Amino acid sequence: MRGAGKDSAAGRDLLYRYYGQLELLDLRFPVDENHIKISFTWFDAFTQKPTSQYSLAFEKASIIFNISAVLSCHAANQNRFDDTGLKTAYHSFQAAAGMFTYINENFLHAPSTDLSRDTVKTLIGVMLAQGQEVFLEKQVADHKKVGLLAKLASQAAYLYTQAVEGVSENVTKGIFDKVWLQVVQIKSNYLSSVAQFYQAMADDDANSHGTAIARLQLAELEGRDAVRIASAFPFSVPPNSNLSSESGSSLTESTKRHVANVQEKLASFNKDNDFIYHQSVPAEAGLSVIPKLPAAKAIPVSELYQGQDIQRIIGPDIFQKIVPMSVTESASLYDEEKAKLIRAEAEAVETANGEMAASLDYLKLPNSLNVLKGGMDQETTVDEEFKSWCEELAGHESFSGAFDSLQLDKNEILSTLDRCTKQLDMEESVCEKMRSKYGSDWVQQPSSRLTSTLRNDVRSYRGAIDEASGSDGQLHSTSRQYEIDFDEMRSAGETDEADVLYQRAMLKAGANRGKGMNGIGSPMSPSREGNLLDEDYGEGGTPVADQIAKVEDTLKKLNLIKRDRAQVLKDLKEKVHNDDISNVLILNKKSIANHENQLFQAELEKFRPHQNRLLQASHKQTALLKELTKTYGDLLQDKRVRSEQAKYENYTRQRNMVLSRYKKIFQAFNDLIDGLMRAQSFYSEMKDTVESLEKNVETFVSNRRSEGAQLLGQIERDKASSVGGQADRERDRLRELMERMSVEPSSSASPTRSSSSRPVPPSRPSHPSDSYSSVKSPSLSSPHYSQPTPMPKVISQPSSVSSPPQNYAQYAFSPAPHQHELARNHSPFGGAHPISDPYNPMAYPYQTPVSPPPSQTPYHSNPMQQNHLQHPHHHQQQQHQQGQYLPHGYVPPPPPPGPPPGSEQMNFGNPSAPYPAGPGGYAYHQPMRHGSGTPQQQQQQQPATQAQNDPWAGLNAWR
């Protein structure tokens, strides 16, 4: 700021730039005593007293004052003998006046004398007076009419006269220097004299010679007063007056020269009036006031800063990226207005395009025009969509291999299911044959109940395969139906002869490529003899060629309008997108409060030219469509035109029929591929499922065989141990029979079953399969005996992989049916029956069961089976309970104490073998010794049992 000189353009530009940035800062940040406190200190321009404030308004007012001062100095120092200097001085004085006016209008309660309203008002008057004087000098130099010069001088004198009052008051207050009062007084008298002088010249030209003389006399009087004041001007001016040392001599010289000119003209006019005109000279009071013509006015700051030069001087906004929230909200509202404008114009364009498309589609243009021009040969070319279909089928192998692969997979699955069924049937047959041979001694559970789920799985898988076979049959039928079409399209795609296949299909569809009814070649004929353009109507009307040319010209105009409209809309969108009025909103932040809509409408007017162009295009399109409809309607009235139009429509129908047929074939091809892929996936999953089922069946049959072998060995050992007692029982039976047959009564009847020295043959111990131990169930615990016997493994029914079959349930504890039936024949004394009777567990006292030891936990082959096999089949328990009543919580009693005669320890194989637990499976239990057995006997029995490697070796004699 201190570097801004009095007559420096750089200093002026620096002040301009600083003030512009202050305005931009004020629009964003509240700098005052209550918000952002920044102290600004200035010295009074006349009294040199310092003033400090926190107000940004004080800073701006001080800058404006300095700008005005620099502008006035810049104008005063211009060379007025040059046109450029005169123009620069004239503009600078007006700009200075405008700056001072802005201070008085916008800054109240001035803190210093130089910014007070009276002082600034006086300065405004001085600036305007100087500007008016400079303009007068320019008009005098241009030799303008004296009447105009008189008016300009009168306005300048008036402005100086007003300034005299303000300067005189400020001189009295000691604000202005006294020399400024003298300068203003000299200028006031001098310009008054100049105004009277030029008005006298004008009156003389108007033959008012007496009035001219009176005005010259008044001009001489005013001039003498100016000379008198100028002569009193001091030779040395104060340094703070901003006046040069030559100011006094320059004023004295100019006033004296002017008075001399006035006196010369006055003498000449008096001489002419005395000798020629003899007009009376009116008094001074009788002279009319000279009109005033203002030529200088204060330039507002807003207009001053809108100029390109000032914008270039100010430079870019250094706070551009800082946008107040209120401005952002206003900009958002403006963006919404722009969006509404774009939507409205886009909808109008879309509507116009839709109207054009609908009209052309109704008239079937321009395709139908090709018929009239003989251009239907282009329609015979292969359709691109048809060509793409053939290319899709090219290189694709026949479906026969895929169907053969499916058949192989299906046969393999069915073979696996047959093997499963055969194994189950064989196992069931062997079990029943053994039951029929050994009767009640064969206590192995029937296979029918254990294999129901496996057989259900087999049946469900067979049903799924049957359904899949039906689907395969449908696919195969579709393949055979379209096999020839597939081969044709595949060959056409591979040899790039899709056009040949297309033409052949069109011929089969009935497309006529011969001549028309009138003998003229059909438009589709490759060797036409002529078309509609070759002949005239023959009726004196407009030729067909001319009408077609007119229709084509109208179509070109419509297409051109459509392209122009699209381009205009694109330009409008780009202009709207790039339009940003944030800067405008910031600059007008204080003036547009509650008037945003008016500003938005004014800003949207910049898009009016584009809107008008779009509207004109729509109107022009409407007119062209009406013209096209009329022209084309007249063209279609001809009989030949209608005939060719009918042929074209027939050809179009045939073409659509061909494309529809091959589209159906192509769709069938895709459906076949999808169906085969699904079938392959199905058979692959089914193979895995069936293989898992086969493994389960093999596991089940293996476990049943092991169980049967153990049961058969037990039966054989029981029979071997009871051979000796059988003969004794036979002798007793014969003796009893002889006693009954004796005619003499027995002297002493022996008891039927008495205790004798002969040992009682032990009853066959109950087979462990008579009671199946269940997996841990919340409803029934596994029975445990105080003296347990070796328990055979219970075959667990393997779970199926497929989802439809239910989980295989475990069978809860239930006595075998023959046990319930034979329980009624027990001895009343609690003893054992003869060896011919089966073992009855009810003949022994009830013993409270205890929990099995931790080591007796059943083994599960699959962890998931334990979760799936927790719930027993309650309906099977109910079937057993219907035959005989069993109390709640009934637990069968243990076998009689002591081992049976000739009992041998049984080896059930490796205890770690993975036999599944559950119903139908035999949980592994450690072999237990009977009380009367000895280790030596057990060691002798082990080789015999271990020698039985084949679990079915005991059945060889039966077979």
XYZ file of C-alpha atoms in Angstrom, residues 446-697:
252
model
C -35.215 -111.324 10.090
C -33.608 -109.327 7.298
C -36.865 -107.901 5.961
C -37.143 -105.366 8.765
C -33.491 -104.354 8.572
C -33.287 -103.992 4.799
C -36.508 -102.031 4.275
C -34.731 -98.682 4.054
C -32.025 -100.023 1.741
C -34.635 -101.577 -0.513
C -36.598 -98.318 -0.486
C -33.445 -96.530 -1.581
C -32.961 -98.985 -4.413
C -36.578 -98.552 -5.518
C -36.381 -94.725 -5.316
C -33.152 -94.679 -7.311
C -34.688 -96.939 -9.921
C -37.661 -94.586 -10.110
C -35.364 -91.599 -10.535
C -33.505 -93.423 -13.298
C -36.809 -94.240 -14.991
C -37.855 -90.594 -14.892
C -34.454 -89.557 -16.187
C -34.846 -92.090 -18.976
C -38.071 -90.387 -19.965
C -36.324 -87.014 -20.071
C -33.496 -88.578 -22.066
C -36.041 -89.939 -24.484
C -37.532 -86.491 -24.982
C -34.092 -85.032 -25.627
C -33.289 -87.824 -28.038
C -36.603 -87.296 -29.816
C -35.836 -83.592 -30.177
C -32.383 -84.418 -31.483
C -33.780 -86.794 -34.105
C -36.454 -84.252 -35.041
C -33.976 -81.454 -35.775
C -30.955 -83.563 -36.705
C -31.140 -82.723 -40.412
C -31.610 -79.009 -39.679
C -28.679 -79.068 -37.276
C -26.482 -80.688 -39.906
C -27.500 -78.126 -42.519
C -26.834 -75.149 -40.274
C -23.577 -76.698 -39.013
C -22.371 -77.288 -42.562
C -23.399 -73.775 -43.637
C -21.517 -72.268 -40.712
C -18.379 -74.302 -41.335
C -18.258 -73.630 -45.090
C -19.445 -70.005 -44.798
C -22.462 -70.732 -46.979
C -25.164 -69.353 -44.738
C -26.463 -67.247 -47.641
C -26.968 -70.382 -49.764
C -28.981 -72.078 -47.017
C -30.979 -68.877 -46.510
C -31.843 -68.597 -50.215
C -32.824 -72.273 -50.332
C -35.083 -71.809 -47.317
C -36.700 -68.771 -48.957
C -37.393 -70.810 -52.089
C -38.970 -73.569 -50.015
C -41.119 -70.948 -48.300
C -42.604 -70.044 -51.678
C -40.789 -66.821 -52.571
C -41.554 -66.061 -56.230
C -38.597 -64.810 -58.142
C -40.351 -64.896 -61.502
C -42.074 -62.118 -63.288
C -44.973 -60.165 -62.055
C -48.487 -60.175 -63.353
C -47.868 -57.308 -65.712
C -44.917 -58.938 -67.405
C -42.435 -56.597 -65.807
C -39.748 -58.284 -63.747
C -40.540 -58.566 -60.075
C -38.405 -56.453 -57.753
C -36.943 -59.694 -56.378
C -36.000 -60.988 -59.826
C -32.232 -61.008 -60.464
C -32.749 -60.001 -64.106
C -35.527 -57.478 -64.131
C -36.703 -56.020 -67.378
C -37.740 -52.801 -65.756
C -39.178 -51.094 -62.695
C -41.485 -48.292 -61.748
C -38.855 -45.674 -62.441
C -38.596 -46.708 -66.094
C -42.134 -45.755 -67.122
C -44.577 -42.972 -66.461
C -48.132 -43.196 -65.292
C -49.372 -42.697 -68.769
C -52.221 -40.588 -67.402
C -50.636 -37.165 -67.629
C -49.827 -37.046 -63.919
C -46.556 -36.442 -62.112
C -43.978 -39.096 -62.988
C -43.279 -41.738 -60.367
C -39.585 -40.868 -60.335
C -40.339 -37.264 -59.472
C -42.664 -38.203 -56.649
C -40.183 -40.683 -55.252
C -37.451 -38.055 -55.446
C -39.706 -35.634 -53.589
C -40.379 -38.205 -50.861
C -36.664 -38.919 -50.533
C -35.886 -35.222 -50.291
C -38.428 -34.848 -47.500
C -36.934 -37.817 -45.678
C -33.470 -36.288 -45.931
C -34.764 -33.032 -44.464
C -36.399 -34.906 -41.600
C -33.207 -36.812 -40.843
C -31.229 -33.587 -40.986
C -33.627 -31.953 -38.543
C -33.282 -34.944 -36.227
C -29.478 -34.774 -36.281
C -29.448 -31.003 -35.750
C -31.885 -31.334 -32.882
C -29.745 -33.982 -31.230
C -26.625 -31.827 -31.648
C -28.359 -28.745 -30.225
C -29.554 -30.766 -27.236
C -26.024 -32.086 -26.712
C -24.591 -28.553 -26.842
C -27.250 -27.366 -24.430
C -26.407 -30.147 -21.965
C -22.708 -29.326 -22.140
C -23.338 -25.631 -21.645
C -25.642 -26.288 -18.707
C -23.136 -28.708 -17.213
C -20.304 -26.180 -17.434
C -22.416 -23.306 -16.150
C -21.347 -22.271 -12.657
C -22.779 -19.170 -11.064
C -21.110 -19.617 -7.706
C -18.965 -16.574 -8.386
C -22.025 -14.547 -9.371
C -23.835 -15.673 -6.245
C -20.848 -14.719 -4.112
C -20.545 -11.283 -5.712
C -24.271 -10.671 -5.307
C -24.574 -12.367 -1.947
C -25.777 -9.251 -0.168
C -28.054 -7.968 -2.899
C -29.936 -11.163 -3.813
C -31.305 -11.992 -0.390
C -34.831 -13.376 -0.927
C -34.485 -12.666 -4.655
C -32.728 -15.817 -5.844
C -35.503 -16.751 -8.271
C -35.126 -13.501 -10.180
C -31.390 -14.073 -10.440
C -31.914 -17.683 -11.541
C -34.324 -16.665 -14.272
C -31.904 -14.019 -15.476
C -29.076 -16.544 -15.577
C -31.212 -19.139 -17.375
C -31.827 -16.676 -20.178
C -28.384 -17.493 -21.511
C -29.827 -20.837 -22.667
C -32.725 -19.242 -24.524
C -31.077 -19.453 -27.994
C -30.738 -23.231 -27.729
C -34.330 -23.590 -26.582
C -35.533 -21.501 -29.507
C -33.589 -23.644 -31.973
C -35.131 -26.822 -30.562
C -38.602 -25.312 -30.760
C -38.091 -24.227 -34.358
C -36.885 -27.711 -35.283
C -40.052 -29.263 -33.842
C -42.289 -26.879 -35.801
C -40.388 -27.528 -39.001
C -40.614 -31.287 -38.464
C -44.378 -31.111 -38.057
C -44.728 -29.260 -41.362
C -42.457 -31.720 -43.181
C -44.358 -34.731 -41.829
C -47.625 -33.308 -43.139
C -46.044 -32.727 -46.513
C -44.538 -36.235 -46.547
C -47.854 -37.866 -45.678
C -49.628 -36.076 -48.500
C -46.911 -36.773 -51.088
C -46.524 -40.419 -50.224
C -50.288 -40.939 -50.086
C -50.606 -39.615 -53.628
C -47.825 -41.951 -54.736
C -49.527 -45.020 -53.306
C -52.735 -44.384 -55.265
C -51.237 -45.858 -58.433
C -52.234 -49.470 -59.245
C -48.734 -50.584 -60.132
C -47.439 -49.175 -56.878
C -50.053 -51.052 -54.893
C -49.239 -54.277 -56.753
C -45.530 -54.021 -55.998
C -46.344 -53.104 -52.413
C -48.395 -56.292 -52.040
C -45.519 -58.349 -53.430
C -43.140 -56.805 -50.962
C -45.451 -57.539 -48.054
C -45.747 -61.155 -49.197
C -41.987 -61.472 -49.369
C -41.669 -59.946 -45.899
C -44.059 -62.513 -44.464
C -42.095 -65.349 -46.056
C -38.846 -63.955 -44.727
C -40.243 -63.662 -41.215
C -41.537 -67.238 -41.459
C -38.082 -68.542 -42.430
C -36.373 -66.622 -39.665
C -38.958 -67.822 -37.147
C -38.380 -71.460 -38.188
C -34.615 -71.299 -37.879
C -34.890 -69.354 -34.662
C -36.925 -72.254 -33.270
C -34.238 -74.690 -34.497
C -31.495 -72.646 -32.887
C -33.471 -72.474 -29.644
C -33.906 -76.266 -29.754
C -30.141 -76.615 -30.228
C -29.461 -74.519 -27.143
C -32.110 -76.415 -25.177
C -30.499 -79.718 -26.157
C -27.102 -78.551 -24.961
C -28.546 -77.384 -21.652
C -30.542 -80.603 -21.218
C -27.552 -82.823 -21.933
C -25.407 -80.872 -19.499
C -28.053 -81.285 -16.806
C -28.406 -85.005 -17.611
C -24.657 -85.553 -17.378
C -24.572 -83.763 -14.050
C -27.530 -85.856 -12.806
C -25.996 -89.196 -13.792
C -22.648 -88.203 -12.314
C -24.247 -87.401 -8.960
C -26.415 -90.540 -9.163
C -23.337 -92.716 -9.753
C -21.738 -91.365 -6.604
C -24.932 -91.937 -4.648
C -25.405 -95.497 -5.896
C -21.771 -96.370 -5.218
C -22.238 -95.180 -1.650
C -25.402 -97.298 -1.397
C -23.511 -100.354 -2.669
C -20.852 -99.861 -0.007
C -23.567 -99.700 2.659
C -25.169 -102.897 1.338
